[in-house]
Structures are given as C-alpha cells and as structure tokens.
C-alpha cells in the first residue's frame, strides 16, 4: 500500500486555458515539472485526476485528451518527472449521449480517487489532493485525503470562498517543497 498525491491538471500542472486540448496551447505552471519530480523522489504515487467535461460537451474527444496526456508525459520525462496514472472524467450533466449519464467521477465527487486507490493499492488517509478549485478540496475531503489548494489557476479567486480547513500554497512547487520536507 502506497501513499499518493492526487493532482488536478488544469490550473495546477498547466496554465488554465478554457477547454484545453491542443498541444500547442499547453504550458506548464512554472515549477510544476520540478514539483512532480520531487514527489516522485519522495516516493509518492502521482495520479492526475482531471474533469474533462469538454469531451461530454463535444468540444474535443477522448483521443484528444489521451494525446495531450501522452505529450505531457513526454515533456515531464525531460525533467526526470513522471505521472504514474492519468484519470479523467469525460462526463457532464449537459453532455451528449452517454456522456450525460450521472457519474460518480466528476469532482467534487471522489470517484476517480477511490478508483485509483482500488486499482493501485493507495492509502487514501495518508494521501494528498492538490488542486486550484473548491471541487478539488471537496473531492479530497470526500475521499478522506488531505486537501491542498494552490493559488495558480482559479485558486487565488476560490481561496476566500472555501469553507473549513485546508492548506494553501502559491503553486504546486511550494506545495511539493512543503510535502517533501526540504528543497
Ligand atoms: Mg483545475
Ligand atoms: Zn464522470
């Protein structure tokens, strides 16, 4: 059983761009690759959990999502960093066809975290979820993980609206430095 860091994608790993799927528009949040490398080296299992309702809404396809994730993995490799598992929710209540089905994976629901824990043997109570939205904090709590907000993406705007206890850092690198206990 391993401890994990669950990472939101848009606004946390990469700069927030509405309904990002084009590789040309992909841009890391500064320090994100180094942060992921630190988490790898500290022994965390790194899982990306991302809502991609653009699929359900018909803006892009699951293939587009997977192509982008493959690209991000290749970019991370240049930094010696690695995402151990990619999970995404393609659904949306206003989505088309089967994508509109009620799902339990779209954050703030914890379905992706629970599924990853089951599939990869992760200890949720010793794991962390880092993201830039209140939905990330809620998903963390629902899964029994430690919630961390980053101020990149929508984080700075969402910070004052989120109730209860959570940690906040300026960005993923600051959060990783804190989690890994050293520079
Ligand atoms: Mg986000
Ligand atoms: Zn879903």
PDB file of C-alpha atoms in Angstrom, residues 35-179:
ATOM      1  CA  UNK A  35       7.428  19.634  -8.195  1.00  0.00           C
ATOM      2  CA  UNK A  36       6.318  16.351  -9.752  1.00  0.00           C
ATOM      3  CA  UNK A  37       9.915  15.113  -9.782  1.00  0.00           C
ATOM      4  CA  UNK A  38      10.203  15.917  -6.063  1.00  0.00           C
ATOM      5  CA  UNK A  39       7.010  13.988  -5.344  1.00  0.00           C
ATOM      6  CA  UNK A  40       8.342  11.031  -7.379  1.00  0.00           C
ATOM      7  CA  UNK A  41      11.612  11.077  -5.469  1.00  0.00           C
ATOM      8  CA  UNK A  42       9.812  11.282  -2.124  1.00  0.00           C
ATOM      9  CA  UNK A  43       8.015   8.029  -3.002  1.00  0.00           C
ATOM     10  CA  UNK A  44       4.520   9.336  -3.639  1.00  0.00           C
ATOM     11  CA  UNK A  45       2.435   7.602  -6.308  1.00  0.00           C
ATOM     12  CA  UNK A  46       1.410  10.514  -8.535  1.00  0.00           C
ATOM     13  CA  UNK A  47      -2.084  10.383 -10.038  1.00  0.00           C
ATOM     14  CA  UNK A  48      -3.618  13.112 -12.177  1.00  0.00           C
ATOM     15  CA  UNK A  49      -7.386  13.382 -11.655  1.00  0.00           C
ATOM     16  CA  UNK A  50      -8.977  15.841 -14.059  1.00  0.00           C
ATOM     17  CA  UNK A  51     -12.529  16.815 -15.036  1.00  0.00           C
ATOM     18  CA  UNK A  52     -12.684  16.966 -18.838  1.00  0.00           C
ATOM     19  CA  UNK A  53     -16.293  17.876 -19.500  1.00  0.00           C
ATOM     20  CA  UNK A  54     -15.164  19.257 -22.860  1.00  0.00           C
ATOM     21  CA  UNK A  55     -15.464  15.644 -24.036  1.00  0.00           C
ATOM     22  CA  UNK A  56     -19.072  15.306 -22.914  1.00  0.00           C
ATOM     23  CA  UNK A  57     -19.916  18.709 -24.312  1.00  0.00           C
ATOM     24  CA  UNK A  58     -18.489  17.691 -27.693  1.00  0.00           C
ATOM     25  CA  UNK A  59     -15.634  20.244 -27.780  1.00  0.00           C
ATOM     26  CA  UNK A  60     -12.964  17.538 -28.143  1.00  0.00           C
ATOM     27  CA  UNK A  61     -12.650  13.759 -27.928  1.00  0.00           C
ATOM     28  CA  UNK A  62     -11.242  11.212 -25.504  1.00  0.00           C
ATOM     29  CA  UNK A  63      -8.466  10.634 -28.048  1.00  0.00           C
ATOM     30  CA  UNK A  64      -7.569  14.334 -27.798  1.00  0.00           C
ATOM     31  CA  UNK A  65      -7.346  14.035 -24.004  1.00  0.00           C
ATOM     32  CA  UNK A  66      -5.131  10.971 -24.227  1.00  0.00           C
ATOM     33  CA  UNK A  67      -2.907  12.557 -26.876  1.00  0.00           C
ATOM     34  CA  UNK A  68      -2.397  15.597 -24.655  1.00  0.00           C
ATOM     35  CA  UNK A  69      -1.614  13.415 -21.636  1.00  0.00           C
ATOM     36  CA  UNK A  70       0.931  11.493 -23.671  1.00  0.00           C
ATOM     37  CA  UNK A  71       2.505  14.806 -24.657  1.00  0.00           C
ATOM     38  CA  UNK A  72       2.634  15.997 -21.036  1.00  0.00           C
ATOM     39  CA  UNK A  73       4.289  12.711 -20.030  1.00  0.00           C
ATOM     40  CA  UNK A  74       6.947  13.212 -22.688  1.00  0.00           C
ATOM     41  CA  UNK A  75       7.567  16.784 -21.540  1.00  0.00           C
ATOM     42  CA  UNK A  76       7.862  15.612 -17.927  1.00  0.00           C
ATOM     43  CA  UNK A  77      10.379  12.987 -18.949  1.00  0.00           C
ATOM     44  CA  UNK A  78      12.757  15.777 -19.962  1.00  0.00           C
ATOM     45  CA  UNK A  79      12.702  16.874 -16.323  1.00  0.00           C
ATOM     46  CA  UNK A  80      13.070  13.364 -14.949  1.00  0.00           C
ATOM     47  CA  UNK A  81       9.488  13.563 -13.689  1.00  0.00           C
ATOM     48  CA  UNK A  82       6.680  11.048 -14.072  1.00  0.00           C
ATOM     49  CA  UNK A  83       2.906  10.796 -13.676  1.00  0.00           C
ATOM     50  CA  UNK A  84       2.150   7.239 -12.528  1.00  0.00           C
ATOM     51  CA  UNK A  85      -1.515   7.250 -13.581  1.00  0.00           C
ATOM     52  CA  UNK A  86      -3.841   9.522 -15.520  1.00  0.00           C
ATOM     53  CA  UNK A  87      -7.554   9.588 -14.760  1.00  0.00           C
ATOM     54  CA  UNK A  88     -10.154  11.853 -16.271  1.00  0.00           C
ATOM     55  CA  UNK A  89     -13.908  12.317 -16.112  1.00  0.00           C
ATOM     56  CA  UNK A  90     -15.401  12.991 -19.574  1.00  0.00           C
ATOM     57  CA  UNK A  91     -18.944  13.450 -18.281  1.00  0.00           C
ATOM     58  CA  UNK A  92     -21.158  16.439 -17.773  1.00  0.00           C
ATOM     59  CA  UNK A  93     -24.855  16.698 -16.850  1.00  0.00           C
ATOM     60  CA  UNK A  94     -25.367  18.767 -20.028  1.00  0.00           C
ATOM     61  CA  UNK A  95     -23.240  16.376 -22.085  1.00  0.00           C
ATOM     62  CA  UNK A  96     -24.217  14.429 -25.186  1.00  0.00           C
ATOM     63  CA  UNK A  97     -25.465  10.844 -25.215  1.00  0.00           C
ATOM     64  CA  UNK A  98     -23.846   8.527 -22.712  1.00  0.00           C
ATOM     65  CA  UNK A  99     -21.601  11.365 -21.502  1.00  0.00           C
ATOM     66  CA  UNK A 100     -24.603  12.900 -19.772  1.00  0.00           C
ATOM     67  CA  UNK A 101     -25.194   9.859 -17.567  1.00  0.00           C
ATOM     68  CA  UNK A 102     -24.970  10.618 -13.860  1.00  0.00           C
ATOM     69  CA  UNK A 103     -21.407   9.790 -12.888  1.00  0.00           C
ATOM     70  CA  UNK A 104     -19.521   9.492  -9.620  1.00  0.00           C
ATOM     71  CA  UNK A 105     -16.175  10.554 -11.057  1.00  0.00           C
ATOM     72  CA  UNK A 106     -16.700  14.246 -11.776  1.00  0.00           C
ATOM     73  CA  UNK A 107     -15.091  16.245  -8.969  1.00  0.00           C
ATOM     74  CA  UNK A 108     -16.304  17.303  -6.341  1.00  0.00           C
ATOM     75  CA  UNK A 109     -17.239  13.625  -6.221  1.00  0.00           C
ATOM     76  CA  UNK A 110     -14.373  11.356  -5.167  1.00  0.00           C
ATOM     77  CA  UNK A 111     -14.880   8.594  -7.767  1.00  0.00           C
ATOM     78  CA  UNK A 112     -11.534   8.997  -9.552  1.00  0.00           C
ATOM     79  CA  UNK A 113      -9.615   8.986  -6.269  1.00  0.00           C
ATOM     80  CA  UNK A 114     -11.490   5.934  -4.985  1.00  0.00           C
ATOM     81  CA  UNK A 115     -10.977   4.078  -8.268  1.00  0.00           C
ATOM     82  CA  UNK A 116      -7.247   4.869  -8.292  1.00  0.00           C
ATOM     83  CA  UNK A 117      -6.933   3.721  -4.684  1.00  0.00           C
ATOM     84  CA  UNK A 118      -8.633   0.435  -5.537  1.00  0.00           C
ATOM     85  CA  UNK A 119      -6.667  -0.114  -8.718  1.00  0.00           C
ATOM     86  CA  UNK A 120      -3.227   0.838  -7.434  1.00  0.00           C
ATOM     87  CA  UNK A 121      -3.464  -0.005  -3.723  1.00  0.00           C
ATOM     88  CA  UNK A 122      -3.249   3.542  -2.365  1.00  0.00           C
ATOM     89  CA  UNK A 123      -3.748   4.586   1.248  1.00  0.00           C
ATOM     90  CA  UNK A 124      -6.241   7.426   0.965  1.00  0.00           C
ATOM     91  CA  UNK A 125      -5.892   8.586   4.575  1.00  0.00           C
ATOM     92  CA  UNK A 126      -2.169   9.087   4.014  1.00  0.00           C
ATOM     93  CA  UNK A 127      -2.641  10.726   0.638  1.00  0.00           C
ATOM     94  CA  UNK A 128      -2.980  14.314  -0.515  1.00  0.00           C
ATOM     95  CA  UNK A 129      -5.104  16.015  -3.189  1.00  0.00           C
ATOM     96  CA  UNK A 130      -3.783  19.260  -4.694  1.00  0.00           C
ATOM     97  CA  UNK A 131      -5.890  21.499  -6.898  1.00  0.00           C
ATOM     98  CA  UNK A 132      -6.986  25.042  -7.697  1.00  0.00           C
ATOM     99  CA  UNK A 133     -10.751  24.754  -7.170  1.00  0.00           C
ATOM    100  CA  UNK A 134     -13.188  24.139  -4.395  1.00  0.00           C
ATOM    101  CA  UNK A 135     -14.235  20.954  -6.226  1.00  0.00           C
ATOM    102  CA  UNK A 136     -10.703  19.619  -5.659  1.00  0.00           C
ATOM    103  CA  UNK A 137     -10.877  20.365  -1.949  1.00  0.00           C
ATOM    104  CA  UNK A 138     -14.312  18.711  -1.719  1.00  0.00           C
ATOM    105  CA  UNK A 139     -13.149  15.614  -3.607  1.00  0.00           C
ATOM    106  CA  UNK A 140     -10.153  15.343  -1.265  1.00  0.00           C
ATOM    107  CA  UNK A 141     -12.382  15.502   1.806  1.00  0.00           C
ATOM    108  CA  UNK A 142     -14.907  13.039   0.380  1.00  0.00           C
ATOM    109  CA  UNK A 143     -12.095  10.555  -0.300  1.00  0.00           C
ATOM    110  CA  UNK A 144     -10.513  11.056   3.125  1.00  0.00           C
ATOM    111  CA  UNK A 145      -7.380  12.743   1.751  1.00  0.00           C
ATOM    112  CA  UNK A 146      -5.560  15.833   2.954  1.00  0.00           C
ATOM    113  CA  UNK A 147      -6.760  18.832   0.904  1.00  0.00           C
ATOM    114  CA  UNK A 148      -4.323  21.395  -0.504  1.00  0.00           C
ATOM    115  CA  UNK A 149      -5.289  24.429  -2.585  1.00  0.00           C
ATOM    116  CA  UNK A 150      -2.844  26.145  -4.928  1.00  0.00           C
ATOM    117  CA  UNK A 151      -3.235  29.815  -5.859  1.00  0.00           C
ATOM    118  CA  UNK A 152      -2.400  29.204  -9.527  1.00  0.00           C
ATOM    119  CA  UNK A 153      -5.296  28.839 -11.986  1.00  0.00           C
ATOM    120  CA  UNK A 154      -8.568  29.703 -10.225  1.00  0.00           C
ATOM    121  CA  UNK A 155      -7.036  29.133  -6.778  1.00  0.00           C
ATOM    122  CA  UNK A 156      -6.437  32.742  -5.762  1.00  0.00           C
ATOM    123  CA  UNK A 157     -10.051  33.595  -6.593  1.00  0.00           C
ATOM    124  CA  UNK A 158     -11.513  30.474  -4.947  1.00  0.00           C
ATOM    125  CA  UNK A 159      -9.462  30.669  -1.735  1.00  0.00           C
ATOM    126  CA  UNK A 160     -11.776  33.009   0.173  1.00  0.00           C
ATOM    127  CA  UNK A 161     -14.916  31.080  -0.845  1.00  0.00           C
ATOM    128  CA  UNK A 162     -13.905  27.675   0.516  1.00  0.00           C
ATOM    129  CA  UNK A 163     -15.123  26.723   3.982  1.00  0.00           C
ATOM    130  CA  UNK A 164     -13.334  24.630   6.551  1.00  0.00           C
ATOM    131  CA  UNK A 165      -9.740  23.603   6.939  1.00  0.00           C
ATOM    132  CA  UNK A 166      -7.323  23.233   4.066  1.00  0.00           C
ATOM    133  CA  UNK A 167      -3.730  24.174   3.347  1.00  0.00           C
ATOM    134  CA  UNK A 168      -2.855  26.772   0.723  1.00  0.00           C
ATOM    135  CA  UNK A 169       0.353  27.333  -1.243  1.00  0.00           C
ATOM    136  CA  UNK A 170       1.182  29.729  -4.046  1.00  0.00           C
ATOM    137  CA  UNK A 171       1.746  26.918  -6.526  1.00  0.00           C
ATOM    138  CA  UNK A 172       2.492  23.230  -6.934  1.00  0.00           C
ATOM    139  CA  UNK A 173       6.213  23.665  -6.352  1.00  0.00           C
ATOM    140  CA  UNK A 174       5.637  25.374  -2.983  1.00  0.00           C
ATOM    141  CA  UNK A 175       3.241  22.598  -2.022  1.00  0.00           C
ATOM    142  CA  UNK A 176       5.705  19.894  -3.061  1.00  0.00           C
ATOM    143  CA  UNK A 177       8.550  21.504  -1.146  1.00  0.00           C
ATOM    144  CA  UNK A 178       6.380  21.510   1.954  1.00  0.00           C
ATOM    145  CA  UNK A 179       5.215  17.910   1.440  1.00  0.00           C
TER     146      UNK A 179
END
